[in-house]
PDB file of C-alpha atoms and ligand atoms in Angstrom:
ATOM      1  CA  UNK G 292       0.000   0.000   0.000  1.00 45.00           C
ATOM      2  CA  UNK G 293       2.572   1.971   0.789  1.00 47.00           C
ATOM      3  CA  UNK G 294       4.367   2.471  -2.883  1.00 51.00           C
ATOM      4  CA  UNK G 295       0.952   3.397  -3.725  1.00 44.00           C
ATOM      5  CA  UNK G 296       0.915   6.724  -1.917  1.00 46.00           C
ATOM      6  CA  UNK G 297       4.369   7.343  -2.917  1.00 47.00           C
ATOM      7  CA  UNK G 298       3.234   7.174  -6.658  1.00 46.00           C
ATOM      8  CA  UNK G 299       0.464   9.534  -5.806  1.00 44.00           C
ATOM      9  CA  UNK G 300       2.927  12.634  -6.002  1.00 46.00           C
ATOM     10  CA  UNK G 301       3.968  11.834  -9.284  1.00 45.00           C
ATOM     11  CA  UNK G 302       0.510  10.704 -10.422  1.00 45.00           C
ATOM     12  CA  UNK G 303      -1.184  14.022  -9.859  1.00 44.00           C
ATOM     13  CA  UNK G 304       1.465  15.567 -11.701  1.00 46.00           C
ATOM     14  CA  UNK G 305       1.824  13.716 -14.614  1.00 45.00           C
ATOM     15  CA  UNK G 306      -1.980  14.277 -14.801  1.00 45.00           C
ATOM     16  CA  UNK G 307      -1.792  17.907 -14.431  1.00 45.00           C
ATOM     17  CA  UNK G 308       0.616  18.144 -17.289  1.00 45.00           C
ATOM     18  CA  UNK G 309      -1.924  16.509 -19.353  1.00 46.00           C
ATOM     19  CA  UNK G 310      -4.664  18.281 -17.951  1.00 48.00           C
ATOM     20  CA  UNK G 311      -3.177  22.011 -18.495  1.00 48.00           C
ATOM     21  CA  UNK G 312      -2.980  24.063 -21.813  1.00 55.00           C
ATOM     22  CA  UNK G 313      -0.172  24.556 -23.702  1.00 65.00           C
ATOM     23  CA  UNK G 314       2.311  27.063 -23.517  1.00 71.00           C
ATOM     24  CA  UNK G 315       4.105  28.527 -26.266  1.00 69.00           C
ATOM     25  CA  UNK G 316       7.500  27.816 -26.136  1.00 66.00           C
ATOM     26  CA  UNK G 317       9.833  29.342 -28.887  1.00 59.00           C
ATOM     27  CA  UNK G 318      12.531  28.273 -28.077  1.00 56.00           C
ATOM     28  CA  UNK G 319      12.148  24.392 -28.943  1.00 52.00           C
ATOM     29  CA  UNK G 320       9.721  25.683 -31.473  1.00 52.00           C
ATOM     30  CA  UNK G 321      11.225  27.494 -33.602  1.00 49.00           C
ATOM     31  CA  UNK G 322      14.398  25.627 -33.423  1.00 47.00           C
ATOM     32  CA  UNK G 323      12.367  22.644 -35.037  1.00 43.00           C
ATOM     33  CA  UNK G 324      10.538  24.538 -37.334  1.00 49.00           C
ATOM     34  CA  UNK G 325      13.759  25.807 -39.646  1.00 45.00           C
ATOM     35  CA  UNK G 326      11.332  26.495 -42.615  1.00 44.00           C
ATOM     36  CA  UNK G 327       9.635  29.290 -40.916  1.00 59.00           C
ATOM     37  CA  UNK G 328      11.611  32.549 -42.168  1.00 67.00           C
ATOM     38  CA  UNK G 329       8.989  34.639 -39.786  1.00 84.00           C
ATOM     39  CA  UNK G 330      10.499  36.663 -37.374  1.00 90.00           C
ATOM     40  CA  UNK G 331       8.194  38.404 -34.309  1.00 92.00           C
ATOM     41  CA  UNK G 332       9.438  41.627 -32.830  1.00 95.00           C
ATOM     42  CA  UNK G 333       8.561  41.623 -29.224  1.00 96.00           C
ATOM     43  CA  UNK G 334       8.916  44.233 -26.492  1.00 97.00           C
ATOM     44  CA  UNK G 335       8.183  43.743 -23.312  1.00 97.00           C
ATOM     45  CA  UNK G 336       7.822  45.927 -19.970  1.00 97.00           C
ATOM     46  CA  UNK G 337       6.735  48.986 -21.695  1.00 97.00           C
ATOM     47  CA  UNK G 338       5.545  51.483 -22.703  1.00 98.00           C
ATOM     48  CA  UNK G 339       7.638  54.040 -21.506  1.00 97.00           C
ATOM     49  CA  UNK G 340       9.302  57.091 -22.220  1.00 96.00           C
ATOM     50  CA  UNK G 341      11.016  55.878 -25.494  1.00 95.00           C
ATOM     51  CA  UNK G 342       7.871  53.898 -26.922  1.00 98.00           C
ATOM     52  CA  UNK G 343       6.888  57.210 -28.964  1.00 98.00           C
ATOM     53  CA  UNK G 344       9.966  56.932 -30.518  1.00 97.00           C
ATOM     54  CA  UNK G 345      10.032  53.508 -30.894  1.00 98.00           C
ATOM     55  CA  UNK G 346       6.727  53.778 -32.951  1.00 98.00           C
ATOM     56  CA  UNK G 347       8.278  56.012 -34.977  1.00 98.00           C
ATOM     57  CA  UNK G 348      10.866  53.404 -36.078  1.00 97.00           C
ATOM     58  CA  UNK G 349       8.851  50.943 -36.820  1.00 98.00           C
ATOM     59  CA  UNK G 350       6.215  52.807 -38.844  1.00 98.00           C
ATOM     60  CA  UNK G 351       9.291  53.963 -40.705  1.00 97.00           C
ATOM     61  CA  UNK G 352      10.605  50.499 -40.936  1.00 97.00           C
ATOM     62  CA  UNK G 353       6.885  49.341 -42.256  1.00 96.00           C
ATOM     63  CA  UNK G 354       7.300  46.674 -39.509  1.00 97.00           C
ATOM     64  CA  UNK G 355       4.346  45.751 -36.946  1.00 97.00           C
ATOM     65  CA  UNK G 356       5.489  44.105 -33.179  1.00 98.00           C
ATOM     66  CA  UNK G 357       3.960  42.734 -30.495  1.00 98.00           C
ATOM     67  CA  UNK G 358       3.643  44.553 -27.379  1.00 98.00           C
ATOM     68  CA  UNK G 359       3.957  42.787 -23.981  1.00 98.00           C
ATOM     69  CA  UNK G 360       2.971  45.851 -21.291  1.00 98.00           C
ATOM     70  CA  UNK G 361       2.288  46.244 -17.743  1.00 98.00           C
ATOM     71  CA  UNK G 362      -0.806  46.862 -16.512  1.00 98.00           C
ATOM     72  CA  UNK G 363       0.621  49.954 -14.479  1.00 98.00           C
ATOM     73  CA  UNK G 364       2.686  50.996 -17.573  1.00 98.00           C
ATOM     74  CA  UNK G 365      -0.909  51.089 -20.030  1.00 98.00           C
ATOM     75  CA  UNK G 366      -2.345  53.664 -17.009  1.00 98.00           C
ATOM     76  CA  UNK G 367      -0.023  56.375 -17.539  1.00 97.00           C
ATOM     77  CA  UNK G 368       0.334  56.016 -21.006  1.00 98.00           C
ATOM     78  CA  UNK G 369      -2.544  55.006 -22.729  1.00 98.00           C
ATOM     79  CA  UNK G 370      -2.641  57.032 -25.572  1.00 98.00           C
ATOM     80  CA  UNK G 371       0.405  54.960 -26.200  1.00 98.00           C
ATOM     81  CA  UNK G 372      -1.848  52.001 -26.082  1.00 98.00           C
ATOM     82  CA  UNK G 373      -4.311  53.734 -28.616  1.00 98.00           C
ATOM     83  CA  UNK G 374      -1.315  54.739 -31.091  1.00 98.00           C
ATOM     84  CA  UNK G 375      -0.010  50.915 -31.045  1.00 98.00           C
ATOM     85  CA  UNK G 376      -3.509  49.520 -31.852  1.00 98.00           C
ATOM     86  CA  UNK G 377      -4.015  52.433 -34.478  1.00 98.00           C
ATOM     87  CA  UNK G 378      -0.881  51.411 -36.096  1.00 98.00           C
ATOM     88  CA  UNK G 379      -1.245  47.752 -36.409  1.00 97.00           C
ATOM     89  CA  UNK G 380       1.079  46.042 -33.897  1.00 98.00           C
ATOM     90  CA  UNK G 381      -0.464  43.305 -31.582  1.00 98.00           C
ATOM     91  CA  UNK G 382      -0.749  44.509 -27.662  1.00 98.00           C
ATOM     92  CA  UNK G 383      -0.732  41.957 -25.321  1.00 98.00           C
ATOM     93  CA  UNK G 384      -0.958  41.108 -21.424  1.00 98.00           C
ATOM     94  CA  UNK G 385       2.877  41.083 -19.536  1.00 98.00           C
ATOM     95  CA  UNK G 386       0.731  41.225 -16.100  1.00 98.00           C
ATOM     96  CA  UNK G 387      -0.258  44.426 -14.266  1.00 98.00           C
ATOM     97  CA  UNK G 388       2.866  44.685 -12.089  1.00 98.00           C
ATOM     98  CA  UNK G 389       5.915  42.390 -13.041  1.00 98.00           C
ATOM     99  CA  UNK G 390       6.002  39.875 -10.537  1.00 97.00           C
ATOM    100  CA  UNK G 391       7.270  36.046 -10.343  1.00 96.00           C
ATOM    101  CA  UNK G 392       3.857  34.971 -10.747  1.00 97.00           C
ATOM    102  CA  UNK G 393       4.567  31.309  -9.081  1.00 95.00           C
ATOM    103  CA  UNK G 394       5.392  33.367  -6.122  1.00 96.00           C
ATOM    104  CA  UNK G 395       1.695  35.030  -5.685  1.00 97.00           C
ATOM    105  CA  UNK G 396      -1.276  33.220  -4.834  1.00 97.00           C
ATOM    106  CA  UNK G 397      -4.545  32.343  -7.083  1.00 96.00           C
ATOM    107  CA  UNK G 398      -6.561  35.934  -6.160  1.00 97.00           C
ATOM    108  CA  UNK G 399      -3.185  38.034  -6.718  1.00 98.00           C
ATOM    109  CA  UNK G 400      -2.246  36.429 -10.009  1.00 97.00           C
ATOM    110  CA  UNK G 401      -6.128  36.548 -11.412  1.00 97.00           C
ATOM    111  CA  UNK G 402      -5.623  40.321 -10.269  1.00 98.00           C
ATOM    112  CA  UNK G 403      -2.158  40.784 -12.005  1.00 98.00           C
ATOM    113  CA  UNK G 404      -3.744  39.358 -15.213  1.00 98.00           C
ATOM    114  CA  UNK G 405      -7.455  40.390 -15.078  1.00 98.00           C
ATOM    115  CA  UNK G 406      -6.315  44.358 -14.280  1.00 98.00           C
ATOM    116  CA  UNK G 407      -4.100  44.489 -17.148  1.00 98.00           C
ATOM    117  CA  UNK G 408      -6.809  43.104 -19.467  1.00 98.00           C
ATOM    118  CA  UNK G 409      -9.701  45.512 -18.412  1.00 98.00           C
ATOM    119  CA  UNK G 410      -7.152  48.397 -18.870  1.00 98.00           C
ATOM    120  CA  UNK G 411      -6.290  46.617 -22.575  1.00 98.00           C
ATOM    121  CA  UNK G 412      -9.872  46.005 -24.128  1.00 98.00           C
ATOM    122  CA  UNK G 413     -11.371  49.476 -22.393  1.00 98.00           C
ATOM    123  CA  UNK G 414      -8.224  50.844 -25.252  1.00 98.00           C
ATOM    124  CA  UNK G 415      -9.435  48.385 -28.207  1.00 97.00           C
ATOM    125  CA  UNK G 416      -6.907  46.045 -27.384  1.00 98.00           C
ATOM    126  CA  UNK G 417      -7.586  42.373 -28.237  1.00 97.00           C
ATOM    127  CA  UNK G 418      -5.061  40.679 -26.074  1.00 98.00           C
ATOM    128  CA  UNK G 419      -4.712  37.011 -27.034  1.00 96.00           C
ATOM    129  CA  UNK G 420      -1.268  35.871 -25.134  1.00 95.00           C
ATOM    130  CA  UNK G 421      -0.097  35.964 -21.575  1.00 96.00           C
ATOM    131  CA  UNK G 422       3.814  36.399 -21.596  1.00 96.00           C
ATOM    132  CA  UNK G 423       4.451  35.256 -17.523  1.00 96.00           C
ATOM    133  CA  UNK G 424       7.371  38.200 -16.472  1.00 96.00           C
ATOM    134  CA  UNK G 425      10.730  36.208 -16.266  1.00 93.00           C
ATOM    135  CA  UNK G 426       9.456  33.906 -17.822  1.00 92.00           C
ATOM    136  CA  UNK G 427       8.593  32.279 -15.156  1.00 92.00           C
ATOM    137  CA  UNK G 428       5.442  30.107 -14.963  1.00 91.00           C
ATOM    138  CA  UNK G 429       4.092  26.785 -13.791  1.00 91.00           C
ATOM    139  CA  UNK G 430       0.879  25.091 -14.485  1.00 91.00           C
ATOM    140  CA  UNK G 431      -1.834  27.356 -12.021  1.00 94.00           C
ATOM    141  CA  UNK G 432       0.187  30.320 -14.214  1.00 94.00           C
ATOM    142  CA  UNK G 433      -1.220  28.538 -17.960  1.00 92.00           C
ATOM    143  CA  UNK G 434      -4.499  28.323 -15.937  1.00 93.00           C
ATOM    144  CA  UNK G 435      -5.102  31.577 -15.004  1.00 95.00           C
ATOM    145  CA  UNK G 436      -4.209  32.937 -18.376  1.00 95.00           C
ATOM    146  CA  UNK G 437      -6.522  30.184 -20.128  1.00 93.00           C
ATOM    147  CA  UNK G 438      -9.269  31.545 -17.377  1.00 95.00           C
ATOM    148  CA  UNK G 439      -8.522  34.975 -19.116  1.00 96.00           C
ATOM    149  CA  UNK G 440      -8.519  33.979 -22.699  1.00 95.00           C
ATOM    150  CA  UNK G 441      -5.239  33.983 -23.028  1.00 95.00           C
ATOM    151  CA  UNK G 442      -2.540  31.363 -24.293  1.00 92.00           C
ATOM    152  CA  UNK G 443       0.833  31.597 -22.775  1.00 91.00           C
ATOM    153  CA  UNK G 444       3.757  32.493 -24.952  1.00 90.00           C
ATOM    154  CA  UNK G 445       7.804  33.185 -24.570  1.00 89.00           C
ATOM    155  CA  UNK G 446       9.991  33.995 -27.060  1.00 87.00           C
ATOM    156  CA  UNK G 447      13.229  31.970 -29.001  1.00 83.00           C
ATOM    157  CA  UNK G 448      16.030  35.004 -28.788  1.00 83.00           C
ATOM    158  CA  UNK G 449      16.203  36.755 -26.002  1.00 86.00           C
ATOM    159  CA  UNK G 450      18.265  39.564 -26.911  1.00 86.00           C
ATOM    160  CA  UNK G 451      19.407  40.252 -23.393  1.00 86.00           C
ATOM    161  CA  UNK G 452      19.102  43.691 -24.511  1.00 87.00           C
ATOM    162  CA  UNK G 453      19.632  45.301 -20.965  1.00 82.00           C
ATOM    163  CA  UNK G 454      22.924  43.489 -20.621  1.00 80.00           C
ATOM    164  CA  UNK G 455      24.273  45.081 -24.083  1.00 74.00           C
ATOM    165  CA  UNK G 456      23.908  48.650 -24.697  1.00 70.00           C
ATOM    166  CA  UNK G 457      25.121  49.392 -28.361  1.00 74.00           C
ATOM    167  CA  UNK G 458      23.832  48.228 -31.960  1.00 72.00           C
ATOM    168  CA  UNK G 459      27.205  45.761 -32.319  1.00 73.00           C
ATOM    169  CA  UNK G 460      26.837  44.438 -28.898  1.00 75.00           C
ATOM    170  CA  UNK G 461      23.359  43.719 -29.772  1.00 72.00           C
ATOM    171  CA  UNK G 462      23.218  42.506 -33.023  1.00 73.00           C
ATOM    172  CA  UNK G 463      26.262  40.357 -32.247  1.00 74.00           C
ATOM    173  CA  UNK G 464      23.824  38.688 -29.450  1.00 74.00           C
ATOM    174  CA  UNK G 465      20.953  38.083 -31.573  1.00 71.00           C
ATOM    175  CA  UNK G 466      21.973  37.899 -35.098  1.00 72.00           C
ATOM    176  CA  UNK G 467      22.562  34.167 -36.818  1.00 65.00           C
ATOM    177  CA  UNK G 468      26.417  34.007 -37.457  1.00 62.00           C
ATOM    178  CA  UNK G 469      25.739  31.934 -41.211  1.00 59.00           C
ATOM    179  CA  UNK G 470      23.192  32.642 -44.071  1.00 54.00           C
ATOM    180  CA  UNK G 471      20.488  29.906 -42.820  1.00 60.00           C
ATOM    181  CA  UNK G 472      18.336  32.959 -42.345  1.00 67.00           C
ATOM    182  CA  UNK G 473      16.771  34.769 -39.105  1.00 74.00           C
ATOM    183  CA  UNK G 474      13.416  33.273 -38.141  1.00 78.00           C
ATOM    184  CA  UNK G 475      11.679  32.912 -34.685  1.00 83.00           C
ATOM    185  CA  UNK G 476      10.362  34.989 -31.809  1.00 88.00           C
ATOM    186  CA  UNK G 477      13.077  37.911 -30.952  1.00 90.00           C
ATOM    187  CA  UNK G 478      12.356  39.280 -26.787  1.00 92.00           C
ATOM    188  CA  UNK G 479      13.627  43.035 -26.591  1.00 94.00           C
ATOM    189  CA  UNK G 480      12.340  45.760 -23.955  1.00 95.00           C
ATOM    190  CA  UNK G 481      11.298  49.087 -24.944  1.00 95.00           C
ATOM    191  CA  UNK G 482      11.829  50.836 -21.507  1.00 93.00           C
ATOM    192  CA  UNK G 483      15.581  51.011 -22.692  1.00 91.00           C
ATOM    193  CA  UNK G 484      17.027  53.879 -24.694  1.00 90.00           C
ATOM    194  CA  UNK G 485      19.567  51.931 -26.305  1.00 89.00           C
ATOM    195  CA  UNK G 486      17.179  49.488 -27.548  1.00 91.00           C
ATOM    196  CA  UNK G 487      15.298  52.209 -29.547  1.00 93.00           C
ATOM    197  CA  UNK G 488      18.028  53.820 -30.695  1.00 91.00           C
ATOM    198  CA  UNK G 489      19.767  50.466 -31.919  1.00 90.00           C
ATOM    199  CA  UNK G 490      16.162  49.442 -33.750  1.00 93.00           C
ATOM    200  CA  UNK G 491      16.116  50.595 -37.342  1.00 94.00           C
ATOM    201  CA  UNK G 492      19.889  48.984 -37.475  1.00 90.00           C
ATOM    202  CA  UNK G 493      18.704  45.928 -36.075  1.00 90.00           C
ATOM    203  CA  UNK G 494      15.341  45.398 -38.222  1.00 93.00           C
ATOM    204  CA  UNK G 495      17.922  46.386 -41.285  1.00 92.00           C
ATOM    205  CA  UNK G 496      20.265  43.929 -40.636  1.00 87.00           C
ATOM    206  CA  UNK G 497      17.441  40.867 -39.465  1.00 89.00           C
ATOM    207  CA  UNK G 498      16.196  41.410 -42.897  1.00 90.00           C
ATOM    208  CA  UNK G 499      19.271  41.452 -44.961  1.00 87.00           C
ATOM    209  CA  UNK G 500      19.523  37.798 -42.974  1.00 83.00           C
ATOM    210  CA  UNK G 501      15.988  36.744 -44.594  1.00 83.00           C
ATOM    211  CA  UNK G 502      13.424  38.215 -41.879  1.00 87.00           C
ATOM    212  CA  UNK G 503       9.844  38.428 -42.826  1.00 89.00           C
ATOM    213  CA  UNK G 504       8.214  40.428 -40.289  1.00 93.00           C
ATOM    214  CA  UNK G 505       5.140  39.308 -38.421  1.00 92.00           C
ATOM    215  CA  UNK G 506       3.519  39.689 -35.383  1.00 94.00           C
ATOM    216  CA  UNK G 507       3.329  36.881 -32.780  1.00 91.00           C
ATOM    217  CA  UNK G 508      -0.240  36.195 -33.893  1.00 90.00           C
ATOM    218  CA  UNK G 509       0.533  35.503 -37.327  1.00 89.00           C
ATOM    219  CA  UNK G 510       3.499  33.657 -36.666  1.00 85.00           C
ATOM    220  CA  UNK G 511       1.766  30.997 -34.246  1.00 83.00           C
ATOM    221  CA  UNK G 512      -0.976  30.910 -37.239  1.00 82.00           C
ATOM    222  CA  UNK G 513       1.090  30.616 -39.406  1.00 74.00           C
ATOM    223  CA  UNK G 514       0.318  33.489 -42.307  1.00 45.00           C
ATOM    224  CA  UNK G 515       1.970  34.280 -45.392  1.00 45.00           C
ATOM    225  CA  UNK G 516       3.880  32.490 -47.435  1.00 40.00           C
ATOM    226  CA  UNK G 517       7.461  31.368 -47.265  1.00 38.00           C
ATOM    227  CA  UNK G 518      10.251  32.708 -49.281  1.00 38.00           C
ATOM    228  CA  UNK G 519      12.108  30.745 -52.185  1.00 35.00           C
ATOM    229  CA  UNK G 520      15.452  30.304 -50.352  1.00 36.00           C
ATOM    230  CA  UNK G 521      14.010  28.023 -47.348  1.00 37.00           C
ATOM    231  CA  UNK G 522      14.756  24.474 -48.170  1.00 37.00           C
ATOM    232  CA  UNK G 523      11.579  22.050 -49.075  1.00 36.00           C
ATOM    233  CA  UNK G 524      10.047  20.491 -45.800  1.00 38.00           C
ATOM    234  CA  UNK G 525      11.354  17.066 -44.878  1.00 39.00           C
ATOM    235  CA  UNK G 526       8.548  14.667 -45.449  1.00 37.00           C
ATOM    236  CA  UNK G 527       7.172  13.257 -41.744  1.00 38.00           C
ATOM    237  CA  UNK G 528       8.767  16.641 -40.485  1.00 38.00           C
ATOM    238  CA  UNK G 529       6.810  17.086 -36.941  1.00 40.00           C
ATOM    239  CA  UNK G 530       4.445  20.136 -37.146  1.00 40.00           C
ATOM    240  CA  UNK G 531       5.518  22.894 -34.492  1.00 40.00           C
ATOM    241  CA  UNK G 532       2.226  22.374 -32.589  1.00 41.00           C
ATOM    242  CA  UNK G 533       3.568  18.876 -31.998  1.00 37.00           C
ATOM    243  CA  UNK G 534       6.164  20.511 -30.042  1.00 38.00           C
ATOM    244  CA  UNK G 535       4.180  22.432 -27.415  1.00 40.00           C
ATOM    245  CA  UNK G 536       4.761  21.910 -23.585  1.00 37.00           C
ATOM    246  CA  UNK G 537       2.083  20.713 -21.960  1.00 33.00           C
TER     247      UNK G 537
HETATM  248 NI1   NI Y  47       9.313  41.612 -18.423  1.00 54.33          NI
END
């Protein structure tokens, strides 16, 4: 009888990894998935003082991003919100505060989510993905975004952008050494200056390396279609969806 209860542990979880939703893991995916030249421009923590600017770029640039933001953030600057939904880019729930969301329990981390939402949608905001801060999340985490409508998503390149603070530094971090081509989802933070000043370099150079822009909507659905230097699919290559945790 014993082993029995000492199975339960494991039991239970095995079941609530089969139980939960999926989460959208980049990193695995879009290593897999080398056919994909789409490339997602992400920013999270904002907006801030340099997202004007930032905008700016990226309408110049003709390329739409997805916006991760804090609840708090969206209240002083929601015009900001308004501008980024006006202009095309996706704008999506980074919770209301920024906290290790395993850390909190079930009422705080409905609140950190919920808030941020209600402050969204009131702009015309249609979030669709949670993006846990840290990237830290376990399985109540995928819950209570799935409660919220929301699937849970973290990048491929992070390009530890508040660690390097000039265009080389950064494009050296995030930038494919060979011609196989840039694809996947690339994590930035607008709340740095550097970041938005190294931008229009960076979105230059991603698609001299074969970057087609998309947001992190149409990447996961999969939009557009591929260009002519991607090699064929392999056949009985797994589908990317295969490949999701949980
Ligand atoms: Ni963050």
């Amino acid at each position: 009888m014993r082993h029995v209860f000492a199975a339960l542990p494991f039991l239970f979880t095995a079941f609530a990894a089969l139980a939960a939703p999926p989460v959208l893991d980049f990193t695995e995916i879009s290593r897999s998935e080398g056919r994909s030249a789409g490339c997602a421009i992400t920013f999270d923590d904002g907006p801030g003082e340099h997202t004007g600017r930032l905008l700016d770029a990226l309408a110049d640039k003709r390329v739409h991003a997805t916006f991760f933001v804090l609840g708090r953030h969206v209240r002083s600057h929601p015009d900001l919100i308004r501008r980024m939904v006006a202009e095309g880019h996706e704008v999506e729930n980074h919770s209301f505060d920024h906290p290790d969301m395993r850390k909190l329990d079930e009422a705080a981390r409905q609140k950190e989510i919920a808030e941020t939402e209600s402050l969204l949608t009131a702009l015309g905001a249609k979030p669709r993905f949670f993006r846990p801060p840290y990237g830290a999340y376990d399985p109540r985490v995928v819950e209570d975004a799935r409660q919220n409508g929301l699937e849970v998503v973290l990048w491929s390149h992070d390009s530890e952008d508040w660690r390097y603070h000039t265009v080389a530094t950064l494009e050296g971090n995030i930038l494919p050494p060979s011609s196989h081509g840039a694809h996947g989802i690339f994590l930035f933070h607008d709340i740095h200056d550097s970041t938005i000043a190294a931008m229009p370099s960076v979105l230059d150079e991603l698609k001299d390396k074969g970057c087609r822009f998309v947001t992190v909507a149409e990447w996961v659905d999969g939009a557009g279609p591929l260009p002519d230097t991607t090699p064929p699919r392999q056949a009985g290559a797994k589908s990317w969806r295969s490949l999701l945790r949980w």
